[in-house]
Coordinates of C-alpha atoms and ligand atoms in Angstrom, one line a residue:
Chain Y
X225 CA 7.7 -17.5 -14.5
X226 CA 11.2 -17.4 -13.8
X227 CA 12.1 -18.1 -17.3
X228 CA 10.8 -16.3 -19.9
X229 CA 10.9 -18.5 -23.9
X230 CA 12.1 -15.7 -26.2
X231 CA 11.0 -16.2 -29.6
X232 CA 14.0 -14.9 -30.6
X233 CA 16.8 -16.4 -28.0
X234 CA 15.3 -19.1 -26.4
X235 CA 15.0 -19.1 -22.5
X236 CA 16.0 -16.7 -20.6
X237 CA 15.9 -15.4 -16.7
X238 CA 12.9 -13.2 -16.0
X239 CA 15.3 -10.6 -15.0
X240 CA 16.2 -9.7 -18.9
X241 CA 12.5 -8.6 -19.3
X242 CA 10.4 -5.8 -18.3
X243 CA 6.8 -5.5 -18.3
X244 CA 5.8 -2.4 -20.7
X245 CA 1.7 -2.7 -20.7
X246 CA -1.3 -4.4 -21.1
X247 CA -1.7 -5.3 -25.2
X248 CA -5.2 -3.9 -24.7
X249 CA -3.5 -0.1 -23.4
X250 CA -1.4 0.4 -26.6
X251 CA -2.9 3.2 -28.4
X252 CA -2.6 5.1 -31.9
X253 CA -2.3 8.9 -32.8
X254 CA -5.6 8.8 -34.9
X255 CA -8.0 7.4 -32.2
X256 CA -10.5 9.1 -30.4
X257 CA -9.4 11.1 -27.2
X258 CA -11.7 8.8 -25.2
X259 CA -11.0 5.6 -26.6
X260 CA -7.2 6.8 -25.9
X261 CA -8.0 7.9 -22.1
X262 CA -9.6 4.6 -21.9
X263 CA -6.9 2.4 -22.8
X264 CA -3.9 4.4 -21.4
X265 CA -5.5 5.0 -17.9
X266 CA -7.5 1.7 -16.9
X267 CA -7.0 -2.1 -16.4
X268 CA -9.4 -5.0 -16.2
X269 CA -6.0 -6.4 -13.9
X270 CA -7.4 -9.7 -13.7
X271 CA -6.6 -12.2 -11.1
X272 CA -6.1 -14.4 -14.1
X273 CA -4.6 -14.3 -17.6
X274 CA -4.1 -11.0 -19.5
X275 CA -2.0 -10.6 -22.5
X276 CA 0.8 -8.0 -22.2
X277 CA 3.7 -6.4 -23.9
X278 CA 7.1 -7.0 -22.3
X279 CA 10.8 -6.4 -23.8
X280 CA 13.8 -8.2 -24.0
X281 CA 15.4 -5.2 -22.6
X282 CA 18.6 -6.6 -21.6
X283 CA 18.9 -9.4 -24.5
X284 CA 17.8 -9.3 -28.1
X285 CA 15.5 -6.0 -27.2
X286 CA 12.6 -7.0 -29.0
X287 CA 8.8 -6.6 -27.9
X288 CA 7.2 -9.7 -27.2
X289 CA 3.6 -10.4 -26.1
X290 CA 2.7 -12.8 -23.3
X291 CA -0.2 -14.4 -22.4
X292 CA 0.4 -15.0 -18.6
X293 CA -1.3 -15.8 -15.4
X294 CA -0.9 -13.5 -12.8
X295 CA -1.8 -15.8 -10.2
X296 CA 0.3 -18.7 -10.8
X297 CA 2.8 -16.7 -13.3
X298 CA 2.0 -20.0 -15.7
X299 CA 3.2 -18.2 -19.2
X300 CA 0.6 -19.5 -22.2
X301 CA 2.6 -17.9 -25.2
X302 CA 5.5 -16.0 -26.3
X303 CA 5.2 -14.1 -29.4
X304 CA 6.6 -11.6 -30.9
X305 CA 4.8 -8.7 -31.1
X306 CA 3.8 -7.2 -34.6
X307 CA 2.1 -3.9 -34.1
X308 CA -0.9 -4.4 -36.9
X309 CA -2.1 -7.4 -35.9
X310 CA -5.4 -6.7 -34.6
X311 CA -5.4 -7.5 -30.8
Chain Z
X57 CA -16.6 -2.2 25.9
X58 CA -14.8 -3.2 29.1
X59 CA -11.8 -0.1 28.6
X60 CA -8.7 -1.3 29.2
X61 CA -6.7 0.0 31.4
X62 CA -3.3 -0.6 33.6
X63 CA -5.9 -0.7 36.6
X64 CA -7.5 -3.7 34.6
X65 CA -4.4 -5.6 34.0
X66 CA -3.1 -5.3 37.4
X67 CA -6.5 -6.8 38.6
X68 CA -6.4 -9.1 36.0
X69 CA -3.0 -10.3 37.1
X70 CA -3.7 -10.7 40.3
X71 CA -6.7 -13.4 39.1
X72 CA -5.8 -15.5 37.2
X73 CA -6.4 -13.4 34.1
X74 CA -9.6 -14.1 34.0
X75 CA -12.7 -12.4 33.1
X76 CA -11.5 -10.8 29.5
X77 CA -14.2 -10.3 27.5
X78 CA -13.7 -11.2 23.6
X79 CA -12.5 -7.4 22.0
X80 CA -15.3 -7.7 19.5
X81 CA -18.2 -9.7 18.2
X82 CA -18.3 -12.4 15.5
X83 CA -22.1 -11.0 15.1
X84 CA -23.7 -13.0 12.0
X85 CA -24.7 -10.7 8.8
X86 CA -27.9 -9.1 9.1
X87 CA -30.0 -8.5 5.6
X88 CA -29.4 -5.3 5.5
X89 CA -27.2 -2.1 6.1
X90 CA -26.7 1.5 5.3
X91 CA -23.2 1.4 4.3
X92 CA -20.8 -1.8 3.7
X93 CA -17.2 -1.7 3.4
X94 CA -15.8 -4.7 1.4
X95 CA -12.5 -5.0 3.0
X96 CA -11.3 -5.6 6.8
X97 CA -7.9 -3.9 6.7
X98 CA -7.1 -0.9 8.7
X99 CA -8.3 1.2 6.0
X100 CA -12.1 -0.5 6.1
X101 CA -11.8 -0.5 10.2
X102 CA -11.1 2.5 10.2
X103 CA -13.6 4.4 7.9
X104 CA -16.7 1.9 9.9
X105 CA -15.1 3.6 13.1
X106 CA -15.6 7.5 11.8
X107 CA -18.6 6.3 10.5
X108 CA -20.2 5.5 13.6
X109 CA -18.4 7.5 15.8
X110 CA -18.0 11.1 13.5
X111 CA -21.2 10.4 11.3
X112 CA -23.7 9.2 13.7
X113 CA -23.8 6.0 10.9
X114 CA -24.3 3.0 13.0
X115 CA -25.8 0.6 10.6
X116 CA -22.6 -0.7 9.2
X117 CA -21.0 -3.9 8.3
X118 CA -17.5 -4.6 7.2
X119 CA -16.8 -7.8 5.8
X120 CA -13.5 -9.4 5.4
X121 CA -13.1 -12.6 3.3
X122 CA -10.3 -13.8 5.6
X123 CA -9.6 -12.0 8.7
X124 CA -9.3 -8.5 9.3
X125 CA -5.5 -7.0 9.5
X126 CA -4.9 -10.4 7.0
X127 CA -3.8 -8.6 4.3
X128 CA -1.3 -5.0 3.6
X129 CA -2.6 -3.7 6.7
X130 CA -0.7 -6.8 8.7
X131 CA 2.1 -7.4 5.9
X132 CA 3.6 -4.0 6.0
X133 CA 6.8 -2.1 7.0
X134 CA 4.8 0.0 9.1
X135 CA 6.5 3.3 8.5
X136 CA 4.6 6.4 9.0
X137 CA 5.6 9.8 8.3
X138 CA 3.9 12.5 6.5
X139 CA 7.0 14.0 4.5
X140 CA 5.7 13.9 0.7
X141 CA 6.8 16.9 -1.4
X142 CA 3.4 17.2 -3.7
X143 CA 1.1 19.5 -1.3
X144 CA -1.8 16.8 -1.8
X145 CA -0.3 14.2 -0.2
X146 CA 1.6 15.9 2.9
X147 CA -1.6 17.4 3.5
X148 CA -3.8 14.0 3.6
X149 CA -0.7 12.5 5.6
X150 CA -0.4 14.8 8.0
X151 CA -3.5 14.9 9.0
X152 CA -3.4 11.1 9.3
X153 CA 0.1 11.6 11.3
X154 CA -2.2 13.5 13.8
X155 CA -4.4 11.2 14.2
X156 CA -1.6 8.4 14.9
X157 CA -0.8 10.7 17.4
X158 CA -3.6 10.4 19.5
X159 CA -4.8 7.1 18.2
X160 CA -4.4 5.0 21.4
X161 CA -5.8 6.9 23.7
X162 CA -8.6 7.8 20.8
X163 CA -8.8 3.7 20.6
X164 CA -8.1 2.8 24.2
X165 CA -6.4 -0.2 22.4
X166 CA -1.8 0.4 22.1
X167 CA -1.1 0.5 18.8
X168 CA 2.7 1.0 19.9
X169 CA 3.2 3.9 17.8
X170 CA 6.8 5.2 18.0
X171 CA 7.6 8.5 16.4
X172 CA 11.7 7.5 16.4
X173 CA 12.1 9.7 13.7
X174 CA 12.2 9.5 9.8
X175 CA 15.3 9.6 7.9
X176 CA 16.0 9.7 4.2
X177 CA 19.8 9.8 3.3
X178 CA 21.0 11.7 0.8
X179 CA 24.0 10.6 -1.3
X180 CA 24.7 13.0 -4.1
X181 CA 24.6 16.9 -4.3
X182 CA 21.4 16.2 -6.5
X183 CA 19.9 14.1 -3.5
X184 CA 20.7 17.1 -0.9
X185 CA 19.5 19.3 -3.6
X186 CA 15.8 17.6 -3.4
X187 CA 15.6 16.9 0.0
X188 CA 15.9 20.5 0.7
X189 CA 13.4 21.6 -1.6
X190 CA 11.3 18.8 -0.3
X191 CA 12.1 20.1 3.4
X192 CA 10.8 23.7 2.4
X193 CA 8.0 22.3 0.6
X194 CA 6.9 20.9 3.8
X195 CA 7.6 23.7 6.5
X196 CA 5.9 25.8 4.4
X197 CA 2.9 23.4 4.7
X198 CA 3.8 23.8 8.2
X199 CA 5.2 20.1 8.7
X200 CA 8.3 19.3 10.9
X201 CA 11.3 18.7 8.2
X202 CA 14.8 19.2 9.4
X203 CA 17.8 19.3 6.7
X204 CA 20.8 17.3 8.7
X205 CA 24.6 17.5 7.9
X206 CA 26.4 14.3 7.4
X207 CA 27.6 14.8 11.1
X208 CA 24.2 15.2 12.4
X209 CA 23.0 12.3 10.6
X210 CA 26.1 10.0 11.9
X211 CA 25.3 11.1 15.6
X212 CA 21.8 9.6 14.9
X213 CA 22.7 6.4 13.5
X214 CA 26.4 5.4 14.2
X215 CA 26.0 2.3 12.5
X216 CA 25.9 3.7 8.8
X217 CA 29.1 3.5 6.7
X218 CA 30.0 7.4 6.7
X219 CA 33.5 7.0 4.5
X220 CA 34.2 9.2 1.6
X221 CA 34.4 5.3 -0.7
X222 CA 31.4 3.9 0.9
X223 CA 29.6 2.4 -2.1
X224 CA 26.7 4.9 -1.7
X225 CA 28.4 8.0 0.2
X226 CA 26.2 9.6 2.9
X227 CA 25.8 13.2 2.0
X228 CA 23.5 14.3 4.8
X229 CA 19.5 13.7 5.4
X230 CA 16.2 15.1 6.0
X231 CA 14.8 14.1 8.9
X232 CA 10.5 14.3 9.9
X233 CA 10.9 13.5 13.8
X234 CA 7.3 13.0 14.5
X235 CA 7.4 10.0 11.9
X236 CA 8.3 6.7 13.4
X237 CA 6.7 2.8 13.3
X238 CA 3.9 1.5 14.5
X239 CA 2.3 -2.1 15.4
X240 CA 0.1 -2.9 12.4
X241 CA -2.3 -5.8 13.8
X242 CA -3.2 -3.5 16.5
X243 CA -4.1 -0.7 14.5
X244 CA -6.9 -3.6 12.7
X245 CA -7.7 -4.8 15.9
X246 CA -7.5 -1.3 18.0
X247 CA -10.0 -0.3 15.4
X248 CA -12.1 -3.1 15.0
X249 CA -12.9 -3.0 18.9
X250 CA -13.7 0.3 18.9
X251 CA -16.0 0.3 15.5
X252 CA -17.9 -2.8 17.4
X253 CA -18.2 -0.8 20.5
X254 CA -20.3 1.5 18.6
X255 CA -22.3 -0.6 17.2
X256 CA -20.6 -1.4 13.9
X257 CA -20.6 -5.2 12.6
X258 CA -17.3 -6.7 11.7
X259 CA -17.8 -10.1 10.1
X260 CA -15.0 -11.8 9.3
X261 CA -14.8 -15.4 6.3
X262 CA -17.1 -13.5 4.7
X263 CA -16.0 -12.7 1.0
X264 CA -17.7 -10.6 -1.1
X265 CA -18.5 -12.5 -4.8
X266 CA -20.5 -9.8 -6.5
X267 CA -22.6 -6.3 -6.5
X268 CA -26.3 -6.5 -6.6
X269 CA -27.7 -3.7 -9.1
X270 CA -31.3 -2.3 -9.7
X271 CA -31.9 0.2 -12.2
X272 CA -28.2 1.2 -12.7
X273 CA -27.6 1.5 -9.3
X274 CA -25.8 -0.9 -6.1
X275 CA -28.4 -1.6 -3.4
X276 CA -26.4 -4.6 -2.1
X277 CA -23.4 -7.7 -2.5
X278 CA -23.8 -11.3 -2.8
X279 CA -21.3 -12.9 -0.6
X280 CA -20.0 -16.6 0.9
X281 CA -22.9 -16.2 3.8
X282 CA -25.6 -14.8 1.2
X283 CA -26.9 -11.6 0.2
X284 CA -26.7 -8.5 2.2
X285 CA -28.3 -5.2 1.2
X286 CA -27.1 -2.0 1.4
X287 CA -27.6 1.9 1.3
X288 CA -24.1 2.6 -0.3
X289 CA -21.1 0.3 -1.1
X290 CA -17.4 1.2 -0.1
X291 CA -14.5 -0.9 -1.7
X292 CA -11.5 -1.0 0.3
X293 CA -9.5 -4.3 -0.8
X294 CA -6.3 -2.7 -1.7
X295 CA -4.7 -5.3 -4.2
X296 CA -7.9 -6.9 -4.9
X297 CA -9.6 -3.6 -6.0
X298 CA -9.6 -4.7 -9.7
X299 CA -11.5 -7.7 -9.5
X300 CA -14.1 -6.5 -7.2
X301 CA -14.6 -3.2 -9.3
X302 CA -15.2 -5.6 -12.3
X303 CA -18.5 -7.0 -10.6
X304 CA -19.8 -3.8 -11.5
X305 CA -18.1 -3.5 -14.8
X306 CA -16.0 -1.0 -14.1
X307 CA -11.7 -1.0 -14.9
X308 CA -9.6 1.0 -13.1
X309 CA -6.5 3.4 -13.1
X310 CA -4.9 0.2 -11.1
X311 CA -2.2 -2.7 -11.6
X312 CA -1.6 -5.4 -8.9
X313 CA 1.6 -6.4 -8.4
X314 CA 3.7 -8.1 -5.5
X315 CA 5.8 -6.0 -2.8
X316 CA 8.0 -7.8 -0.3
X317 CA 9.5 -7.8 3.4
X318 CA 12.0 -9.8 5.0
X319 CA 12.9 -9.7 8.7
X320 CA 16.2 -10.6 10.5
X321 CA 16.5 -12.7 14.1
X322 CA 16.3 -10.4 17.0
X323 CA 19.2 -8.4 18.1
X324 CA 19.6 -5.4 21.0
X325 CA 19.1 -2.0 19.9
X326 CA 21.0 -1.0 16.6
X327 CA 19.0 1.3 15.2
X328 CA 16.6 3.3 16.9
X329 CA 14.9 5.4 13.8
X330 CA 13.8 4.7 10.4
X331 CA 16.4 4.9 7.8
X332 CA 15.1 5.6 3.8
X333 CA 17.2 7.0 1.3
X334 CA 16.4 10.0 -1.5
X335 CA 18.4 7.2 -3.9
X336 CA 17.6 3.9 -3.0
X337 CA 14.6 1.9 -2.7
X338 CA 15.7 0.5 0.6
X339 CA 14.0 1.1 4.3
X340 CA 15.3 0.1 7.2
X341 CA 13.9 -0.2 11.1
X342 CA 14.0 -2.2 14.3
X343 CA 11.1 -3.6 15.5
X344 CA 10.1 -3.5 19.1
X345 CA 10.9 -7.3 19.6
X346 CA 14.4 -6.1 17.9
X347 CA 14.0 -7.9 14.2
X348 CA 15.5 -5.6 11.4
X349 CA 13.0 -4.8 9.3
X350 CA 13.9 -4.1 5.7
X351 CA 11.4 -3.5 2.6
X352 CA 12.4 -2.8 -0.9
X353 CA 11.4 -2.8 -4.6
X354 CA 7.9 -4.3 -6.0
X355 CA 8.2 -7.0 -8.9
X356 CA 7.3 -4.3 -11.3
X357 CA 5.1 -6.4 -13.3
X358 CA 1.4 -7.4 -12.1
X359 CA 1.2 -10.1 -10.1
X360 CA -1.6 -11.6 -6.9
X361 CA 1.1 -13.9 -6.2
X362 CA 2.0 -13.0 -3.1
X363 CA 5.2 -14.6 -3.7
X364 CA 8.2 -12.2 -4.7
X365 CA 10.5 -12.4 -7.2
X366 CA 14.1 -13.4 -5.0
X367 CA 15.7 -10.9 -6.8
X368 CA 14.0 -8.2 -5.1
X369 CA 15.2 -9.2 -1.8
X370 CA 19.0 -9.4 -2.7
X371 CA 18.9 -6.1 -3.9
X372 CA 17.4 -4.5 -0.5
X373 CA 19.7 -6.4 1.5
X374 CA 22.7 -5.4 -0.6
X375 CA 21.9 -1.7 -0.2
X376 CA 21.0 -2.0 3.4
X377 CA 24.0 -3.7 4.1
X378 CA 26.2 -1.2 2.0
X379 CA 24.6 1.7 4.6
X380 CA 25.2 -0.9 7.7
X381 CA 27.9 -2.9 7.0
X382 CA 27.4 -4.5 10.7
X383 CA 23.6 -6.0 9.4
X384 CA 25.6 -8.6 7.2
X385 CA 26.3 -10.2 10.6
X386 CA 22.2 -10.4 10.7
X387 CA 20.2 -13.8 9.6
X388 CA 17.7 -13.3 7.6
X389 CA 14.4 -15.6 9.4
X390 CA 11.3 -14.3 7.4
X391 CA 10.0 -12.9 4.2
X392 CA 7.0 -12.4 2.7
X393 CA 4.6 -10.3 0.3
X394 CA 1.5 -8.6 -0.2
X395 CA -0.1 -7.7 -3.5
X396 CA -0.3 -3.9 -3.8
X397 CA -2.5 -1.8 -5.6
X398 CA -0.5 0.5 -7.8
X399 CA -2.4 3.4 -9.2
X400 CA -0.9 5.1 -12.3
X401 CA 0.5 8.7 -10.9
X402 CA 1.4 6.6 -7.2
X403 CA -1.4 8.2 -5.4
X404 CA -4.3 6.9 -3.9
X405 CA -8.3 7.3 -5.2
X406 CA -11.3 8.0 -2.3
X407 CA -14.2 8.9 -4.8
X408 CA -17.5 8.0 -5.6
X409 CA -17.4 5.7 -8.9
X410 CA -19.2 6.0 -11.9
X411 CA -22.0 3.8 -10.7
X412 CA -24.5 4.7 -8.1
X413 CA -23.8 4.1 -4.4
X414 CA -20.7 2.5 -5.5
X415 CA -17.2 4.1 -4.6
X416 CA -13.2 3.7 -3.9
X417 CA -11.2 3.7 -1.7
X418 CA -7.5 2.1 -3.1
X419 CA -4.9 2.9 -5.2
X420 CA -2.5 3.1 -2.4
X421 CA 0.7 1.5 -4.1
X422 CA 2.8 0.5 -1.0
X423 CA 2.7 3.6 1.1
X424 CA -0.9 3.6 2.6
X425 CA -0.5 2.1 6.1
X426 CA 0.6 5.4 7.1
X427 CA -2.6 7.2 6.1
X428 CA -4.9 4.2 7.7
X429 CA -6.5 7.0 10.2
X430 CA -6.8 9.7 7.4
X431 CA -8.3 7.5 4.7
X432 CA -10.8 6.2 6.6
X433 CA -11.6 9.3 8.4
X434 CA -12.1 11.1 4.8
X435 CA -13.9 7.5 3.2
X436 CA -16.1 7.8 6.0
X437 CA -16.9 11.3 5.0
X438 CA -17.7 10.2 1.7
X439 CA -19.7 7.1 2.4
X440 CA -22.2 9.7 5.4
X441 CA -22.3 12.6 2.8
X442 CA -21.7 11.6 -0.7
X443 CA -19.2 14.4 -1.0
X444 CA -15.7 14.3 -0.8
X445 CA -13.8 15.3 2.3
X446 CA -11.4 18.7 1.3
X447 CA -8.1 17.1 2.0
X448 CA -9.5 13.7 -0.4
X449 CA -10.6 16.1 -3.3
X450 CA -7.9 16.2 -5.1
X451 CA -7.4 11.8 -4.8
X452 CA -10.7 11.8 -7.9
X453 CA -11.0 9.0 -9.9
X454 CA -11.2 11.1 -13.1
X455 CA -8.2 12.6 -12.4
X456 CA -6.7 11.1 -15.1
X457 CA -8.5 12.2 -17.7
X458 CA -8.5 15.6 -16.6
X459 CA -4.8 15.2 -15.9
X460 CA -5.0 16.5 -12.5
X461 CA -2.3 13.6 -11.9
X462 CA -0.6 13.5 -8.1
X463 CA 2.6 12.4 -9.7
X464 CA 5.1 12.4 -6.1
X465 CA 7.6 10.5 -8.1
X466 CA 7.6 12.5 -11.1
X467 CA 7.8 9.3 -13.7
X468 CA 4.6 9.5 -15.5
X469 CA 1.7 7.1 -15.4
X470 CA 3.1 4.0 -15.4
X471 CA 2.0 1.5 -12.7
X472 CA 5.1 -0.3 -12.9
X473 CA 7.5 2.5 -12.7
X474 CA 6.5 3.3 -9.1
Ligands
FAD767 C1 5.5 -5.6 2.0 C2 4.8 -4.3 2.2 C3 5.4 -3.2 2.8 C4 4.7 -2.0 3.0 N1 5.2 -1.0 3.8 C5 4.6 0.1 4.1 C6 5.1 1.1 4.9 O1 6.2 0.9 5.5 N2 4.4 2.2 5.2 C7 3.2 2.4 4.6 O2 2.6 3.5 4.8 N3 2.6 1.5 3.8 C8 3.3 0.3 3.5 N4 2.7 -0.6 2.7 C9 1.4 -0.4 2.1 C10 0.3 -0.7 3.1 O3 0.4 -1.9 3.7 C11 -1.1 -0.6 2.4 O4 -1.2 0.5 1.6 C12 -2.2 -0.6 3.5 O5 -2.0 -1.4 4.6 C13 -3.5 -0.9 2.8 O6 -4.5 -1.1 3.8 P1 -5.9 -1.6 3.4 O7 -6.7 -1.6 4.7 O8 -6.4 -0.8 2.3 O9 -5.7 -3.0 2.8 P2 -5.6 -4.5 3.4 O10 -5.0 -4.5 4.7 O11 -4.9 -5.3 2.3 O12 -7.1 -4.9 3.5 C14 -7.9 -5.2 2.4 C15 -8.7 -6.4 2.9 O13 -9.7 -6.7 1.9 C16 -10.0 -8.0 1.9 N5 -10.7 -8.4 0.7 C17 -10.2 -8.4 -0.6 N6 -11.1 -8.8 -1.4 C18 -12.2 -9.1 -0.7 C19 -13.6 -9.5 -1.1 N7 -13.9 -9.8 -2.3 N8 -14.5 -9.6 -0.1 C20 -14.1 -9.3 1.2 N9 -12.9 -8.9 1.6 C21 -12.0 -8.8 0.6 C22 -8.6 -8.6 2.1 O14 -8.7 -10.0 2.6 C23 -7.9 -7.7 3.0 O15 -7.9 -8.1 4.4 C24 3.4 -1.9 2.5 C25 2.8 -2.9 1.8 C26 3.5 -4.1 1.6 C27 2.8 -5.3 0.9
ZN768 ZN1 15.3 -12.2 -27.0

């Protein structure tokens, strides 16, 4: 996963990205305090794919979800992320 | 347990060396035990060891998927010192620090550890600033922590770049001098030997592939050489902790992700303690065979690689060679990477989990090879009683939702940010 296909700019190093979360850890000021513990403080970390939020921090600065392998760092998609889709 | 001994190696010597018994058994699983540890590092060893030899528990197994010491425990930069500034952690790693300090003769096996001292650098009034409060933090916890002025610290290491333009300017230090290096296969094997001696079974190629359950509860593990029951179920993988938690359903406050080491060819004597910085994520020592050994960064995203990301290494060698300009003389001949379990607040969890007979030991980010005595001395505790040990308390696994957080760092609870 040394390059990273920016929806937005097209490829770029790995090193213009940084990993914010799992998608499944964002949460939302109305839910439930233990639905919000839940997501904020544990992982399924699979040694597989996961989907996760990353940034284009030092590029177009956008979120983007990727669906990645964490074994092989194969990357399955790049999107961008849009906060109400359902995840 | 033949005890070795420099009797035995003279005699030995003088024979042919022969006559060495094998240091511990390859003993095949038996059906059942009273407590298994899933994980042959020196935290696993370690906690069979206190089992047996603190708890009376003899009826142990620990089973290791490759072979024991294969994974942190023999990947490591082997630094261990005891200087943390949160009260939790100095307290757990001292007492482990203690227990390094007896641990060969405790093991009759060398683990070659060298207390050569513990230096982190300070390069800004700020950095002074902290490692001062960090140094009174400590002596008032009654740990060795000496504050050093820039002189001091140039008398110990004469290598470092000490100009006023340096690129990071050396300000002064804090120095632990009972913290030093150690030999990390020898701690696995040291304590391997010993757990065998008393009785415990180490059996190595044997991975485990899932938990058995009855009525809500663990009573064994299904693994490559079949099922094995057991009284009570310790996990002790480090950066595999997620996936095995998941066999019993359970997520964790844990992200994997890849740390690296590189090592450089063998030179005399340059630098006889271990250099850290308050600043830089940078550690530098020499190993006994005279290889500089320098560690820096994590990927920062998760990762069971065990391949780093290159950047990582140019960015340790760049800082280590603006503190010792003479190391960019140095060839680089080895790297390599382990996969780390980083817990959210940078602390480690020993504590029963939310499923019967099941519980944790992990979460030990890249600092836990220091506290391989202590953690399995308090796991052990856990696994014989069912109750935490005092100084593992605090380490819950619901500390996060009570926000009893042990946050050393002081960067929230982000894996990644560690
Ligand atoms: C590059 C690097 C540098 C580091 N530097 C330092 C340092 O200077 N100082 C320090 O204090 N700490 C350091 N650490 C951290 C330290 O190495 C670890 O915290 C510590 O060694 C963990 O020990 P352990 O016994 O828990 O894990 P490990 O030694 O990793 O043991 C876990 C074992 O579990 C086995 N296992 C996993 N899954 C299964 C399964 N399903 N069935 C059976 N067995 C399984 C693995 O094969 C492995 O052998 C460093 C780590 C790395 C990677
Ligand atoms: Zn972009």
């Amino acid at each position: 996963m040394m390059l990273i296909d920016c929806p937005y700019c097209g490829e770029r190093a790995q090193a213009e990205f940084t990993y914010e979360r799992t998608l499944d850890s964002i949460v939302s000021l109305d839910m439930p305090v233990e639905e919000v513990l839940a997501r904020l403080f544990s992982r399924a970390n699979p040694r597989g794919e996961d989907r996760e939020l990353w940034r284009h921090t030092f590029g177009c600065r956008q979120w983007l979800v990727l669906r990645r392998h964490r074994r092989t760092h194969a990357i399955a998609a790049v999107d961008p992320y849009a906060p109400d889709d359902p995840e | 347990m033949k005890r070795y001994s420099a009797m035995a190696l003279l005699r030995a010597g003088l024979t042919g060396q022969r006559g060495w018994e094998r240091a511990w058994r390859d003993p095949e699983p038996k059906p059942h035990y009273e407590v298994i540890v899933i994980g042959g590092g020196g935290h696993g060893l370690s906690t069979a060891y206190y089992l047996a030899k603190v708890h009376g528990v003899r009826s142990v197994a620990v089973l290791e998927r490759g072979w024991i010491g294969g994974g942190n425990t023999g990947r490591n930069t082997t630094i261990v010192r005891s200087n943390y500034r949160q009260k939790p952690l100095h307290d757990l790693f001292d007492f482990a620090l203690g227990l390094w300090e007896g641990m060969s003769d405790a093991l009759n096996y060398n683990v070659m550890f060298s207390p050569r001292g513990a230096l982190f650098l300070g390069h800004s009034d700020a950095d002074m600033t902290q490692l001062a409060q960090r140094g009174d933090a400590l002596r008032c916890s009654g740990i060795d922590a000496e504050l050093m002025t820039p002189d001091a610290v140039h008398r110990l290491v004469p290598l470092l770049d000490m100009s006023p333009d340096a690129r990071f300017p050396i300000h002064g230090g804090l120095i632990q001098r009972r913290g030093g290096t150690a030999r990390h296969d020898a701690v696995a094997w040291g304590y391997a030997r010993a757990a065998d001696a008393q009785g415990v079974d180490v059996i190595q190629n044997c991975e485990v592939t899932g938990l058995v359950m009855a009525g809500g509860r663990v009573t064994g593990v299904e693994t490559t050489r079949g099922t094995i029951g057991a009284g009570r179920v310790g996990i002790c993988v480090a950066g595999n902790s997620g996936p095995v938690a998941a066999m019993a359903g359970l997520k964790l406050p844990i992200e994997a992700q890849t740390l690296q080491a590189f090592v450089t060819e063998p030179v005399k004597p340059m630098i006889d303690t271990v250099v850290m910085s308050q600043s830089l994520h940078c550690y530098i020592s020499q190993s006994d065979k005279g290889g500089i050994v320098l560690g820096g960064d994590p990927d920062q995203f998760p990762s069971y690689a065990q391949r780093g990301l290159p950047i990582r290494l140019e960015k340790a060698a760049a800082e280590a060679i603006a503190l010792v300009p003479a190391l960019s003389r140095l060839r680089m001949v080895r790297c390599w990477s382990g996969t780390t379990d980083m817990s959210f607040d940078g602390s480690p969890i020993i504590s029963a989990l939310p499923v019967d007979g099941l519980y944790l030991n992990g979460g030990w980010c890249y600092g836990g090879f220091k506290a391989t005595p202590g953690s399995g001395w308090c796991y052990a505790h856990l696994l014989a009683t069912g109750e935490s040990h005092p100084l593992a308390a605090p380490f819950s696994f619901d500390r996060f939702a009570t926000g009893a957080t042990i946050d050393e760092a002081g960067v929230g609870f982000m894996p990644q940010l560690r």
